[in-house]
mmCIF file with all atom_site columns, C-alpha atoms and ligand atoms in Angstrom:
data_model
loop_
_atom_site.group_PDB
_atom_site.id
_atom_site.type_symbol
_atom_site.label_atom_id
_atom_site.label_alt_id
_atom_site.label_comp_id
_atom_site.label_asym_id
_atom_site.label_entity_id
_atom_site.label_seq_id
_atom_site.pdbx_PDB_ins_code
_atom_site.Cartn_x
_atom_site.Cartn_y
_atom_site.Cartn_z
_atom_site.occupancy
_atom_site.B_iso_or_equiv
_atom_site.pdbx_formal_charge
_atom_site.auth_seq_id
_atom_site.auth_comp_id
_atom_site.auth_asym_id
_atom_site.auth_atom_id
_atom_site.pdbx_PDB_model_num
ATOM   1   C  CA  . UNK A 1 1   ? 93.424  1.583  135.971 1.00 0.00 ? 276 UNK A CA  1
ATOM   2   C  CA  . UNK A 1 2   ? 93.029  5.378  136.767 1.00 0.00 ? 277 UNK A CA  1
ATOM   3   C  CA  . UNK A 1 3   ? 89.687  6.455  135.073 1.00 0.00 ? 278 UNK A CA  1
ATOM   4   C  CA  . UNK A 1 4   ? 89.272  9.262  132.654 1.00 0.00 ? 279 UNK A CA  1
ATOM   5   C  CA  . UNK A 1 5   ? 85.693  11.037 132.423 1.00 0.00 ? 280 UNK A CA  1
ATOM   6   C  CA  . UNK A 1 6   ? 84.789  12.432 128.887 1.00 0.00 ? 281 UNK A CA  1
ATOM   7   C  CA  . UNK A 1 7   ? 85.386  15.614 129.244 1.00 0.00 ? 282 UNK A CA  1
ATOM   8   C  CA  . UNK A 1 8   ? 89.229  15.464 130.446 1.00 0.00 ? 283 UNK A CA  1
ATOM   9   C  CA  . UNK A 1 9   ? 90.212  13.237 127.466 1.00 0.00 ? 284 UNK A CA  1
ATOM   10  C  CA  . UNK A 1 10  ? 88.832  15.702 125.356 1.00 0.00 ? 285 UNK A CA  1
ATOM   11  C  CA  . UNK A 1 11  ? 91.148  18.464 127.008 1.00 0.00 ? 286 UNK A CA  1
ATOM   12  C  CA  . UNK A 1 12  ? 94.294  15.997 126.411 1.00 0.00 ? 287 UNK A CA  1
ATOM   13  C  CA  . UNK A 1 13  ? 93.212  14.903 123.143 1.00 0.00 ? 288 UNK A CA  1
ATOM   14  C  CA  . UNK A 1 14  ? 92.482  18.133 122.092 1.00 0.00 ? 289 UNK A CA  1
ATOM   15  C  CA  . UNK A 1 15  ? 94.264  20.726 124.127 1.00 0.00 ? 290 UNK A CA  1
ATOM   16  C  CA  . UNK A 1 16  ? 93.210  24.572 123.002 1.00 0.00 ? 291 UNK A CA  1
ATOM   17  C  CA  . UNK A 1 17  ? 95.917  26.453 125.023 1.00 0.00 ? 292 UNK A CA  1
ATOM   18  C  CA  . UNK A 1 18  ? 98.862  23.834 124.535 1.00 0.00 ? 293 UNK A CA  1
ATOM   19  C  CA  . UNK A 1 19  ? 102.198 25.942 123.925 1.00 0.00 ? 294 UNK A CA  1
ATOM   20  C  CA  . UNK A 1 20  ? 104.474 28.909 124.702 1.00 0.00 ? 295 UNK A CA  1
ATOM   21  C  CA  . UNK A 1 21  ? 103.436 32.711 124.905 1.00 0.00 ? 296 UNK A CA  1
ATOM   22  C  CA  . UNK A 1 22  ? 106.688 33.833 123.045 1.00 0.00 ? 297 UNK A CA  1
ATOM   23  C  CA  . UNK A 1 23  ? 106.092 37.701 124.670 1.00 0.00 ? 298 UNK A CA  1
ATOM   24  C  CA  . UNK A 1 24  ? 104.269 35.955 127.976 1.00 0.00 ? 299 UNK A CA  1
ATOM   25  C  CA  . UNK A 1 25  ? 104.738 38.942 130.870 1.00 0.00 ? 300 UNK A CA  1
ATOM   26  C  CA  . UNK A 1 26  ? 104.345 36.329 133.084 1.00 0.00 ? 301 UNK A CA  1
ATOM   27  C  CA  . UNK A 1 27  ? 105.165 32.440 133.208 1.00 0.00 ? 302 UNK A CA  1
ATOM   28  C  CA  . UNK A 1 28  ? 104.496 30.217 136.671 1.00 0.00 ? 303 UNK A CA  1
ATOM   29  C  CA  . UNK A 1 29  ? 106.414 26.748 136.465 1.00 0.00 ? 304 UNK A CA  1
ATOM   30  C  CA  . UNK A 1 30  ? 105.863 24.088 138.905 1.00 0.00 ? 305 UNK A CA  1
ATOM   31  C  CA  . UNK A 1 31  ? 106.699 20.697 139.935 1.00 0.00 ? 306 UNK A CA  1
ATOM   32  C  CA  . UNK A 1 32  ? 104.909 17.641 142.173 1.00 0.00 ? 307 UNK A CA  1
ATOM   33  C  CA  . UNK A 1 33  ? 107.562 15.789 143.194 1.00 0.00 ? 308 UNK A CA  1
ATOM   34  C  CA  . UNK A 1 34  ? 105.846 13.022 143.897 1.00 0.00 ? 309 UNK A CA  1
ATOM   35  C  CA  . UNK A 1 35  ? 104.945 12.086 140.476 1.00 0.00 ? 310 UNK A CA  1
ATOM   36  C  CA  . UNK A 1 36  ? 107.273 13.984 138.718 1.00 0.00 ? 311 UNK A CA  1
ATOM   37  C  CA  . UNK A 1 37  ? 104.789 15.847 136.947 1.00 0.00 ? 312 UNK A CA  1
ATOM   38  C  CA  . UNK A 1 38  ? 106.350 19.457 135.557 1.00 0.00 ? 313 UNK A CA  1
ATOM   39  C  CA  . UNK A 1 39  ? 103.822 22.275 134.287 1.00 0.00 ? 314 UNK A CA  1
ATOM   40  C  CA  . UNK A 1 40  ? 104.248 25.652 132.906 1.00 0.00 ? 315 UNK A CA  1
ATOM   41  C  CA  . UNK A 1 41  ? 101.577 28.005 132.263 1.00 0.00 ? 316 UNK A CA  1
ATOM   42  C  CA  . UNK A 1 42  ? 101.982 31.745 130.560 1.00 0.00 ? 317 UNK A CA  1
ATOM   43  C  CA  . UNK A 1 43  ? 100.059 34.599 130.777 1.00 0.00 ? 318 UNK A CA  1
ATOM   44  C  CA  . UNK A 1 44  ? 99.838  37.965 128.176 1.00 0.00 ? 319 UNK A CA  1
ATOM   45  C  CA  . UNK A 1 45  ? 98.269  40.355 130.695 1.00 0.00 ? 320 UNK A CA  1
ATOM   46  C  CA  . UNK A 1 46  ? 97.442  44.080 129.175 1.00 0.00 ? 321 UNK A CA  1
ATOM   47  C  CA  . UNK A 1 47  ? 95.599  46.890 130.248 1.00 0.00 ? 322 UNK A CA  1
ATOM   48  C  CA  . UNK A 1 48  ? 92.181  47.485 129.421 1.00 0.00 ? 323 UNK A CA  1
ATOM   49  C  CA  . UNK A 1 49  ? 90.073  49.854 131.105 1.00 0.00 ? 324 UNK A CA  1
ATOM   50  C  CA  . UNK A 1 50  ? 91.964  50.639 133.804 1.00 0.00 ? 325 UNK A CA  1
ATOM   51  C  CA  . UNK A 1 51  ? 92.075  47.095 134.524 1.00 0.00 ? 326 UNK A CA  1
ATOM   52  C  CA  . UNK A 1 52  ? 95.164  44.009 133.878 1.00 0.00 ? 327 UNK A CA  1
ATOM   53  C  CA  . UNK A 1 53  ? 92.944  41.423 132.204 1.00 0.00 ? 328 UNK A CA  1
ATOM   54  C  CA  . UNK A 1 54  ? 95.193  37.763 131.064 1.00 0.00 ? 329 UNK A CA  1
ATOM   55  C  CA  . UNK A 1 55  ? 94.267  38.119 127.442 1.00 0.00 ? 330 UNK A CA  1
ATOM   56  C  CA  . UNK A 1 56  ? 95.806  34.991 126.559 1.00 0.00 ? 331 UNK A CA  1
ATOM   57  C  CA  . UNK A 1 57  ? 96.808  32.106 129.090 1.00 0.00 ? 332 UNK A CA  1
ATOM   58  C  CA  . UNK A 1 58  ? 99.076  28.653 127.314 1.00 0.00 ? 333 UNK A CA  1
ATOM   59  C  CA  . UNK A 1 59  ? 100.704 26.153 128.959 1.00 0.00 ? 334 UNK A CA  1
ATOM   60  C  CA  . UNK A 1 60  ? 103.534 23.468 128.514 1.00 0.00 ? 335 UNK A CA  1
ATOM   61  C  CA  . UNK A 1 61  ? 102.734 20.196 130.624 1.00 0.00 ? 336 UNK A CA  1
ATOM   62  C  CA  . UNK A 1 62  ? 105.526 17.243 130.767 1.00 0.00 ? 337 UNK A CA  1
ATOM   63  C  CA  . UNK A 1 63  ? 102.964 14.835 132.531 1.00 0.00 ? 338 UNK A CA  1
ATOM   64  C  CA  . UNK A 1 64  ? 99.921  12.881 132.922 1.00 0.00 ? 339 UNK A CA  1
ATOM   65  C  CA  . UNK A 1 65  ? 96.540  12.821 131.217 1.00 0.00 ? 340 UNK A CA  1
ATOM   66  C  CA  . UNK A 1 66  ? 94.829  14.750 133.637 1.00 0.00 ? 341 UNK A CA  1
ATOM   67  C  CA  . UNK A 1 67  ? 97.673  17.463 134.301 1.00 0.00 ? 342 UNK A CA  1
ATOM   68  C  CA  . UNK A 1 68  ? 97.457  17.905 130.834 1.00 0.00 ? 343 UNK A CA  1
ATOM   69  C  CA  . UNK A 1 69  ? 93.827  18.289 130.194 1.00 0.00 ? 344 UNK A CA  1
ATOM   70  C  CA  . UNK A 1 70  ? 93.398  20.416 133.849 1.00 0.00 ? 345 UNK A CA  1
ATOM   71  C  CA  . UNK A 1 71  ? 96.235  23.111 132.417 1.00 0.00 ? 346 UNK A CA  1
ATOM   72  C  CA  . UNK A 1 72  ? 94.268  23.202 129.201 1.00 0.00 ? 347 UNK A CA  1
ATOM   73  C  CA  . UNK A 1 73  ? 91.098  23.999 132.041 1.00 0.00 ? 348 UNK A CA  1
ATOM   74  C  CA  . UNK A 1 74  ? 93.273  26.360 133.819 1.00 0.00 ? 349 UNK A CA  1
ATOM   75  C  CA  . UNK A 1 75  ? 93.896  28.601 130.776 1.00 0.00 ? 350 UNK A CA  1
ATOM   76  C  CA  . UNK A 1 76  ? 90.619  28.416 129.747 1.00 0.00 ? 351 UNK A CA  1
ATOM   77  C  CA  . UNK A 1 77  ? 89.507  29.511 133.058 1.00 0.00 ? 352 UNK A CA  1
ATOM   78  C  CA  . UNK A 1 78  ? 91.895  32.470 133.328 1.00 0.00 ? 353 UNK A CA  1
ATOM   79  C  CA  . UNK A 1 79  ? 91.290  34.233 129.931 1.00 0.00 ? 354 UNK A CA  1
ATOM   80  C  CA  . UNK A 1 80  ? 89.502  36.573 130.067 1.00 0.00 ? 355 UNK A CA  1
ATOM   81  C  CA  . UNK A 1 81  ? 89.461  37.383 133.564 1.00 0.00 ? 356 UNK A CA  1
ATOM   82  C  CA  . UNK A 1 82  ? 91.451  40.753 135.529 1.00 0.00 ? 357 UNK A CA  1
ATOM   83  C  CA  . UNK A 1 83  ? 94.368  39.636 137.441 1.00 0.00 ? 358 UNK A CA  1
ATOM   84  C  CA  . UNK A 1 84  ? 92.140  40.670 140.303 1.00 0.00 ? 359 UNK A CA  1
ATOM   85  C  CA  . UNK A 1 85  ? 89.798  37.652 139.780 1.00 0.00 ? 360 UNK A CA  1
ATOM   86  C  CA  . UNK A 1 86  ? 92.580  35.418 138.842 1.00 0.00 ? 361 UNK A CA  1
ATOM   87  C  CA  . UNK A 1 87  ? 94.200  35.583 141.899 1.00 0.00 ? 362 UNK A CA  1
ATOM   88  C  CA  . UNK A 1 88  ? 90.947  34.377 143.358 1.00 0.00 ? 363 UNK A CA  1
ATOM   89  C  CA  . UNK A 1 89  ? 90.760  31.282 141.268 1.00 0.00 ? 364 UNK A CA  1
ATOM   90  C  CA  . UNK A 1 90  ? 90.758  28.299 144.023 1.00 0.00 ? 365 UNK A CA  1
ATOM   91  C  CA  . UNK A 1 91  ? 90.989  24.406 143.937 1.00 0.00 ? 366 UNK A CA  1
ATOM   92  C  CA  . UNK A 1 92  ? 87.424  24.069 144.488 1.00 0.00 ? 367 UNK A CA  1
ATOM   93  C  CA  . UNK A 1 93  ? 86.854  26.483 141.166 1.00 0.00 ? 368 UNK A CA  1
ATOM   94  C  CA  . UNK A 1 94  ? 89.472  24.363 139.704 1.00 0.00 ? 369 UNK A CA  1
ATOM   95  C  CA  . UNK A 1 95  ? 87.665  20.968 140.637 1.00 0.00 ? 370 UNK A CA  1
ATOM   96  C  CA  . UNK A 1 96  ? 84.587  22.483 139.683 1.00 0.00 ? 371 UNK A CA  1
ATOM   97  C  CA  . UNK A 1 97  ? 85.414  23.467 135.842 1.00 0.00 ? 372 UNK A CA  1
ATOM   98  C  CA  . UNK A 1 98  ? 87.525  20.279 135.934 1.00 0.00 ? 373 UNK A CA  1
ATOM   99  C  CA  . UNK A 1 99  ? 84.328  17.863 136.718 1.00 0.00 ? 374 UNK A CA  1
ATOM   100 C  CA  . UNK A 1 100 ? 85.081  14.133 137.562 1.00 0.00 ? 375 UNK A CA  1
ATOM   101 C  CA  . UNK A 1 101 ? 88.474  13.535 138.760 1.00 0.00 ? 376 UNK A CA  1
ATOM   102 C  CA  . UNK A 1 102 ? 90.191  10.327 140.390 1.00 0.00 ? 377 UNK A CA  1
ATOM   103 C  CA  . UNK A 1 103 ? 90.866  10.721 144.099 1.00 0.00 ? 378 UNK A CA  1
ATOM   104 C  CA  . UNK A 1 104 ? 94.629  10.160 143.250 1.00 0.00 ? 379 UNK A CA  1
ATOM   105 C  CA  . UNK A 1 105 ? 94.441  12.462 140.202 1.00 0.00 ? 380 UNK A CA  1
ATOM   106 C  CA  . UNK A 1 106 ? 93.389  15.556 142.719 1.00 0.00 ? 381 UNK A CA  1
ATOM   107 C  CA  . UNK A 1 107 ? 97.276  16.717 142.949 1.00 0.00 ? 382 UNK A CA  1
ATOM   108 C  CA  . UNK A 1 108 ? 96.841  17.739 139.460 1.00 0.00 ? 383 UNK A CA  1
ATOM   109 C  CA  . UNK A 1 109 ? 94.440  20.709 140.593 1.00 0.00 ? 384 UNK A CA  1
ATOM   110 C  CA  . UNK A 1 110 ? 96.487  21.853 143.210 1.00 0.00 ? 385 UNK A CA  1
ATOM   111 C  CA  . UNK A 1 111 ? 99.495  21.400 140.196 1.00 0.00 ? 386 UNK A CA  1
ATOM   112 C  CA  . UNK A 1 112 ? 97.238  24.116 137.895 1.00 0.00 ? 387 UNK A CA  1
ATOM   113 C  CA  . UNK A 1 113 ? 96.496  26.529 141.258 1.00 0.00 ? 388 UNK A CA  1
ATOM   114 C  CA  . UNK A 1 114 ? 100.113 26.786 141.765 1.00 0.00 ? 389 UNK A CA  1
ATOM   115 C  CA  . UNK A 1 115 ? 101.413 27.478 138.383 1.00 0.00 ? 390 UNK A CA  1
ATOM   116 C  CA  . UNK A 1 116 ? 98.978  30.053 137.657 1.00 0.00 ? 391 UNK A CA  1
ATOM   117 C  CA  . UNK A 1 117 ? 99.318  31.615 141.189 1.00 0.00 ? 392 UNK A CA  1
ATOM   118 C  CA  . UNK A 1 118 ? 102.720 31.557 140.091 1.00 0.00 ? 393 UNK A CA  1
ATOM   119 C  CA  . UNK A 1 119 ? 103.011 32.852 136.590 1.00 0.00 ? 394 UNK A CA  1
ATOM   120 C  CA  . UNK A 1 120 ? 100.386 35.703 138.490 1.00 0.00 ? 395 UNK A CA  1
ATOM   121 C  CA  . UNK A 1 121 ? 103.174 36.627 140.849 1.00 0.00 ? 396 UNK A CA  1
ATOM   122 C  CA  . UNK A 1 122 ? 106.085 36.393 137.982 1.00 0.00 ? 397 UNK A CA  1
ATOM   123 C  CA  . UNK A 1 123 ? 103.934 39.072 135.964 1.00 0.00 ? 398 UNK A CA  1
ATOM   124 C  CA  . UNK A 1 124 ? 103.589 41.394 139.126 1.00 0.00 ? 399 UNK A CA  1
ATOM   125 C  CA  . UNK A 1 125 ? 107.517 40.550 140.019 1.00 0.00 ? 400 UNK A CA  1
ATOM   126 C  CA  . UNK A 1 126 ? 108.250 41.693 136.683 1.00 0.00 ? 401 UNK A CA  1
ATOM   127 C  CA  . UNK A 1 127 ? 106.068 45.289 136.845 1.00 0.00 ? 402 UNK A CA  1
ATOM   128 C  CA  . UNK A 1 128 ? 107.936 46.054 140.378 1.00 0.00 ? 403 UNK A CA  1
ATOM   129 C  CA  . UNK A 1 129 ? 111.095 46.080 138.114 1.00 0.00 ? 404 UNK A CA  1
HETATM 130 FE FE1 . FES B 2 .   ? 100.905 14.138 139.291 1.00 0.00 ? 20  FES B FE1 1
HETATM 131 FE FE2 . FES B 2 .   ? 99.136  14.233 137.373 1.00 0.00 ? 20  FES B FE2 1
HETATM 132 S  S1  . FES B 2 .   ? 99.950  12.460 138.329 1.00 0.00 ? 20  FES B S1  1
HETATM 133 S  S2  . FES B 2 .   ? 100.113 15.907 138.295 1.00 0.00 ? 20  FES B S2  1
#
């Protein structure tokens, strides 16, 4: 039986960024085809400043506990934060925020990193045009 600390089943029981951004500038989707696991995660980014800050980060998991609770973490991590710092965001910052994880539930970080790196390069895609 694949353990769940205390602080992911209150991310899947109680998700605070679960949903669509319906004006998102930017939306990363990604798949581990291994498990079959699907996440989305969207991103408002506006200026501020001088500076693209991801005022609002929501996501849209079709998977397990833990890839739900870590893309509630992901968006949680992101608001907030300029695009610049974002695209620093690693697994290890991931793993950090996330706390206890299974061995064989460690995909699911690398799942978040990629769908935010992702939705990241959608929004800058999307400026270019
Ligand atoms: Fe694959 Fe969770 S089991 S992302």
């Amino acid at each position: 039986m694949v353990y769940y600390s205390k602080k992911i089943m209150e991310h899947f029981l109680h998700p605070r960024h679960l949903g669509k951004i319906k004006d998102a500038n930017g939306v990363g989707d990604t798949q581990n085809l291994r498990c079959g696991d699907v996440m989305k995660i969207y991103i408002k980014v506006e200026k501020k400043d001088g500076k693209e800050r991801i005022k609002e980060a929501k996501f849209e998991t079709l998977g397990c506990g833990h890839a739900i609770a870590i893309s509630d973490m992901i968006c949680a991590l992101a608001e907030g934060k300029t695009l610049k710092q974002a695209k620093k965001i690693t697994f290890d910052d991931i793993a950090e925020q996330v706390g206890e994880v299974p061995k064989p539930k460690l995909h699911c970080i690398r799942l978040a990193e990629t769908a935010l790196k992702s939705a990241i390069k959608d929004h800058e895609s999307k400026k270019k045009k």
